[in-house]
PDB file of C-alpha atoms in Angstrom:
ATOM      1  CA  MET Z1017     -42.422-210.993  29.245  1.00  0.00           C
ATOM      2  CA  SER Z1018     -38.807-210.697  30.287  1.00  0.00           C
ATOM      3  CA  THR Z1019     -36.317-208.615  28.311  1.00  0.00           C
ATOM      4  CA  ASN Z1020     -34.434-211.705  27.132  1.00  0.00           C
ATOM      5  CA  ASN Z1021     -37.626-213.356  25.890  1.00  0.00           C
ATOM      6  CA  ALA Z1022     -38.677-210.165  24.103  1.00  0.00           C
ATOM      7  CA  GLU Z1023     -35.257-209.879  22.463  1.00  0.00           C
ATOM      8  CA  THR Z1024     -35.502-213.505  21.318  1.00  0.00           C
ATOM      9  CA  VAL Z1025     -38.934-212.870  19.780  1.00  0.00           C
ATOM     10  CA  ILE Z1026     -37.686-209.717  18.090  1.00  0.00           C
ATOM     11  CA  ASP Z1027     -34.726-211.643  16.665  1.00  0.00           C
ATOM     12  CA  ARG Z1028     -37.125-214.327  15.392  1.00  0.00           C
ATOM     13  CA  PHE Z1029     -39.292-211.586  13.877  1.00  0.00           C
ATOM     14  CA  ARG Z1030     -36.282-210.207  11.983  1.00  0.00           C
ATOM     15  CA  GLU Z1031     -35.571-213.724  10.712  1.00  0.00           C
ATOM     16  CA  THR Z1032     -39.200-214.077   9.653  1.00  0.00           C
ATOM     17  CA  LEU Z1033     -39.068-210.764   7.777  1.00  0.00           C
ATOM     18  CA  ASP Z1034     -35.833-211.781   6.046  1.00  0.00           C
ATOM     19  CA  ALA Z1035     -37.248-215.159   4.967  1.00  0.00           C
ATOM     20  CA  ALA Z1036     -40.883-214.227   4.297  1.00  0.00           C
ATOM     21  CA  ALA Z1037     -42.070-214.408   0.727  1.00  0.00           C
ATOM     22  CA  ASN Z1038     -45.432-212.784   1.423  1.00  0.00           C
ATOM     23  CA  GLU Z1039     -47.579-211.080   4.032  1.00  0.00           C
ATOM     24  CA  HIS Z1040     -49.064-214.387   5.250  1.00  0.00           C
ATOM     25  CA  ASP Z1041     -45.765-215.347   6.901  1.00  0.00           C
ATOM     26  CA  VAL Z1042     -45.737-212.045   8.798  1.00  0.00           C
ATOM     27  CA  GLN Z1043     -49.438-212.378   9.691  1.00  0.00           C
ATOM     28  CA  VAL Z1044     -48.874-215.819  11.231  1.00  0.00           C
ATOM     29  CA  PHE Z1045     -45.864-214.637  13.235  1.00  0.00           C
ATOM     30  CA  LEU Z1046     -47.735-211.617  14.594  1.00  0.00           C
ATOM     31  CA  GLU Z1047     -50.770-213.759  15.469  1.00  0.00           C
ATOM     32  CA  GLN Z1048     -48.413-215.874  17.595  1.00  0.00           C
ATOM     33  CA  ASN Z1049     -46.709-212.786  19.092  1.00  0.00           C
ATOM     34  CA  PRO Z1050     -49.339-210.016  19.139  1.00  0.00           C
ATOM     35  CA  PHE Z1051     -47.520-208.042  21.838  1.00  0.00           C
ATOM     36  CA  LEU Z1052     -45.227-206.762  19.065  1.00  0.00           C
ATOM     37  CA  LEU Z1053     -48.150-204.757  17.694  1.00  0.00           C
ATOM     38  CA  THR Z1054     -48.986-203.196  21.042  1.00  0.00           C
ATOM     39  CA  LEU Z1055     -45.560-202.324  22.455  1.00  0.00           C
ATOM     40  CA  GLY Z1056     -46.043-199.345  24.738  1.00  0.00           C
ATOM     41  CA  TYR Z1057     -49.809-199.859  24.991  1.00  0.00           C
ATOM     42  CA  ARG Z1058     -52.171-201.880  27.175  1.00  0.00           C
ATOM     43  CA  PRO Z1059     -55.018-203.068  24.957  1.00  0.00           C
ATOM     44  CA  GLN Z1060     -58.480-203.184  26.487  1.00  0.00           C
ATOM     45  CA  GLY Z1061     -59.530-206.766  26.989  1.00  0.00           C
ATOM     46  CA  GLY Z1062     -55.839-207.606  26.835  1.00  0.00           C
ATOM     47  CA  CYS Z1063     -56.069-208.863  23.306  1.00  0.00           C
ATOM     48  CA  VAL Z1064     -55.313-208.171  19.704  1.00  0.00           C
ATOM     49  CA  ILE Z1065     -58.049-209.147  17.266  1.00  0.00           C
ATOM     50  CA  SER Z1066     -56.929-210.900  14.097  1.00  0.00           C
ATOM     51  CA  GLN Z1067     -58.839-210.491  10.827  1.00  0.00           C
ATOM     52  CA  LEU Z1068     -61.441-207.983  12.049  1.00  0.00           C
ATOM     53  CA  PRO Z1069     -64.182-207.534   9.432  1.00  0.00           C
ATOM     54  CA  LEU Z1070     -65.052-203.973   8.509  1.00  0.00           C
ATOM     55  CA  GLY Z1071     -68.469-204.666   7.056  1.00  0.00           C
ATOM     56  CA  ALA Z1072     -68.690-206.849   3.976  1.00  0.00           C
ATOM     57  CA  ASP Z1073     -66.053-204.966   1.999  1.00  0.00           C
ATOM     58  CA  PHE Z1074     -62.925-204.759   4.151  1.00  0.00           C
ATOM     59  CA  ARG Z1075     -60.940-206.681   6.749  1.00  0.00           C
ATOM     60  CA  ALA Z1076     -58.219-205.341   9.052  1.00  0.00           C
ATOM     61  CA  ASP Z1077     -55.350-207.763   9.563  1.00  0.00           C
ATOM     62  CA  PHE Z1078     -55.262-206.787  13.245  1.00  0.00           C
ATOM     63  CA  ALA Z1079     -57.119-204.504  15.622  1.00  0.00           C
ATOM     64  CA  PHE Z1080     -56.783-203.530  19.250  1.00  0.00           C
ATOM     65  CA  VAL Z1081     -58.463-200.984  21.508  1.00  0.00           C
ATOM     66  CA  ILE Z1082     -56.638-198.559  23.779  1.00  0.00           C
ATOM     67  CA  GLY Z1083     -58.473-196.512  26.391  1.00  0.00           C
ATOM     68  CA  LEU Z1084     -56.822-193.225  27.327  1.00  0.00           C
ATOM     69  CA  ASN Z1085     -57.989-190.112  29.140  1.00  0.00           C
ATOM     70  CA  SER Z1086     -58.299-188.409  25.765  1.00  0.00           C
ATOM     71  CA  GLY Z1087     -60.594-191.096  24.344  1.00  0.00           C
ATOM     72  CA  THR Z1088     -60.895-194.682  23.265  1.00  0.00           C
ATOM     73  CA  PHE Z1089     -58.831-195.534  20.224  1.00  0.00           C
ATOM     74  CA  VAL Z1090     -59.163-198.525  17.948  1.00  0.00           C
ATOM     75  CA  HIS Z1091     -55.947-199.295  16.091  1.00  0.00           C
ATOM     76  CA  LEU Z1092     -56.563-201.004  12.757  1.00  0.00           C
ATOM     77  CA  VAL Z1093     -53.472-202.587  11.232  1.00  0.00           C
ATOM     78  CA  GLU Z1094     -52.839-203.547   7.617  1.00  0.00           C
ATOM     79  CA  ILE Z1095     -49.929-205.906   6.916  1.00  0.00           C
ATOM     80  CA  GLU Z1096     -48.276-205.973   3.518  1.00  0.00           C
ATOM     81  CA  SER Z1097     -45.476-208.171   2.240  1.00  0.00           C
ATOM     82  CA  PRO Z1098     -42.001-207.522   3.634  1.00  0.00           C
ATOM     83  CA  THR Z1099     -40.793-207.788   0.031  1.00  0.00           C
ATOM     84  CA  LEU Z1100     -42.908-204.793  -1.010  1.00  0.00           C
ATOM     85  CA  ASP Z1101     -40.786-202.068  -2.556  1.00  0.00           C
ATOM     86  CA  MET Z1102     -41.925-198.782  -1.052  1.00  0.00           C
ATOM     87  CA  PHE Z1103     -40.358-196.578  -3.724  1.00  0.00           C
ATOM     88  CA  THR Z1104     -39.640-196.661  -7.442  1.00  0.00           C
ATOM     89  CA  ALA Z1105     -36.164-196.038  -8.837  1.00  0.00           C
ATOM     90  CA  SER Z1106     -37.137-192.376  -9.335  1.00  0.00           C
ATOM     91  CA  GLY Z1107     -38.085-192.007  -5.650  1.00  0.00           C
ATOM     92  CA  ASP Z1108     -41.872-192.010  -6.048  1.00  0.00           C
ATOM     93  CA  PHE Z1109     -44.100-194.286  -4.016  1.00  0.00           C
ATOM     94  CA  SER Z1110     -44.508-197.647  -5.741  1.00  0.00           C
ATOM     95  CA  ALA Z1111     -47.798-198.957  -7.103  1.00  0.00           C
ATOM     96  CA  GLY Z1112     -47.812-201.593  -4.337  1.00  0.00           C
ATOM     97  CA  TYR Z1113     -47.418-198.969  -1.638  1.00  0.00           C
ATOM     98  CA  ASN Z1114     -50.080-196.745  -3.221  1.00  0.00           C
ATOM     99  CA  HIS Z1115     -52.478-199.703  -3.286  1.00  0.00           C
ATOM    100  CA  ALA Z1116     -51.858-200.407   0.423  1.00  0.00           C
ATOM    101  CA  PHE Z1117     -52.244-196.731   1.284  1.00  0.00           C
ATOM    102  CA  GLN Z1118     -55.528-196.634  -0.645  1.00  0.00           C
ATOM    103  CA  GLN Z1119     -56.789-199.495   1.553  1.00  0.00           C
ATOM    104  CA  ILE Z1120     -56.148-197.327   4.604  1.00  0.00           C
ATOM    105  CA  GLN Z1121     -57.993-194.424   2.941  1.00  0.00           C
ATOM    106  CA  ASP Z1122     -60.940-196.744   2.211  1.00  0.00           C
ATOM    107  CA  TRP Z1123     -60.985-197.906   5.851  1.00  0.00           C
ATOM    108  CA  THR Z1124     -60.951-194.271   6.991  1.00  0.00           C
ATOM    109  CA  GLN Z1125     -64.041-193.453   4.956  1.00  0.00           C
ATOM    110  CA  TRP Z1126     -65.747-196.682   6.028  1.00  0.00           C
ATOM    111  CA  CYS Z1127     -65.088-195.994   9.726  1.00  0.00           C
ATOM    112  CA  GLU Z1128     -66.419-192.445   9.444  1.00  0.00           C
ATOM    113  CA  SER Z1129     -69.672-193.782   7.990  1.00  0.00           C
ATOM    114  CA  ASN Z1130     -70.005-196.853  10.241  1.00  0.00           C
ATOM    115  CA  CYS Z1131     -68.908-195.848  13.767  1.00  0.00           C
ATOM    116  CA  ASP Z1132     -71.663-197.771  15.573  1.00  0.00           C
ATOM    117  CA  TYR Z1133     -71.140-200.878  13.440  1.00  0.00           C
ATOM    118  CA  LEU Z1134     -67.400-200.745  14.146  1.00  0.00           C
ATOM    119  CA  ALA Z1135     -67.977-200.450  17.901  1.00  0.00           C
ATOM    120  CA  ASN Z1136     -70.396-203.408  17.858  1.00  0.00           C
ATOM    121  CA  THR Z1137     -68.026-205.539  15.768  1.00  0.00           C
ATOM    122  CA  ILE Z1138     -65.153-204.890  18.161  1.00  0.00           C
ATOM    123  CA  SER Z1139     -67.340-205.592  21.194  1.00  0.00           C
ATOM    124  CA  ASP Z1140     -68.378-208.907  19.642  1.00  0.00           C
ATOM    125  CA  ALA Z1141     -64.754-209.796  18.821  1.00  0.00           C
ATOM    126  CA  LEU Z1142     -63.673-209.022  22.394  1.00  0.00           C
ATOM    127  CA  GLY Z1143     -66.521-211.164  23.680  1.00  0.00           C
ATOM    128  CA  LYS Z1144     -68.025-208.440  25.825  1.00  0.00           C
ATOM    129  CA  ARG Z1145     -70.305-205.483  25.425  1.00  0.00           C
ATOM    130  CA  ALA Z1146     -68.459-202.232  25.754  1.00  0.00           C
ATOM    131  CA  CYS Z1147     -69.985-198.809  25.734  1.00  0.00           C
ATOM    132  CA  TRP Z1148     -67.689-196.281  24.151  1.00  0.00           C
ATOM    133  CA  GLU Z1149     -68.775-192.684  24.044  1.00  0.00           C
ATOM    134  CA  ARG Z1150     -66.607-192.183  21.012  1.00  0.00           C
ATOM    135  CA  LEU Z1151     -64.379-194.755  19.366  1.00  0.00           C
ATOM    136  CA  ILE Z1152     -61.543-193.018  17.492  1.00  0.00           C
ATOM    137  CA  PRO Z1153     -59.919-195.028  14.705  1.00  0.00           C
ATOM    138  CA  HIS Z1154     -56.168-194.965  14.148  1.00  0.00           C
ATOM    139  CA  PHE Z1155     -54.622-196.731  11.194  1.00  0.00           C
ATOM    140  CA  ARG Z1156     -51.291-198.470  10.816  1.00  0.00           C
ATOM    141  CA  LEU Z1157     -49.699-199.769   7.665  1.00  0.00           C
ATOM    142  CA  ILE Z1158     -46.835-202.219   8.068  1.00  0.00           C
ATOM    143  CA  ALA Z1159     -45.218-202.721   4.685  1.00  0.00           C
ATOM    144  CA  GLY Z1160     -41.849-203.604   3.254  1.00  0.00           C
ATOM    145  CA  ARG Z1161     -38.746-204.523   5.164  1.00  0.00           C
TER     146      ARG Z1161
END
């Protein structure tokens, strides 16, 4: 993608964030422009997976796999509303932020207990069997404006 096209998409993303009333608006935009999630990376299979199930209990808004010399990393992304207030008036994290952060903590525990299941789910979503010696989860929370 050329620099001008990328700048146009980034400008449209800012407009989306400014106008969005909920996380769904952001989810749709990022599904249409997944490269924004992977800037600086080259995902394996060249794709970003939308709505990756983590067993029966959880679902990552997005996921992508990056292979590096140091290992194979799966990035699991949680999107929250751009209207989410991150902090209270007293400077503490808000209840909304704490809830989102707890989701990431839950995913962390789930991934530690279900490494093989996670690898199989990602392989299925990519449409090819991959053999990872060790799949290392990384978590991203995109919340607020």
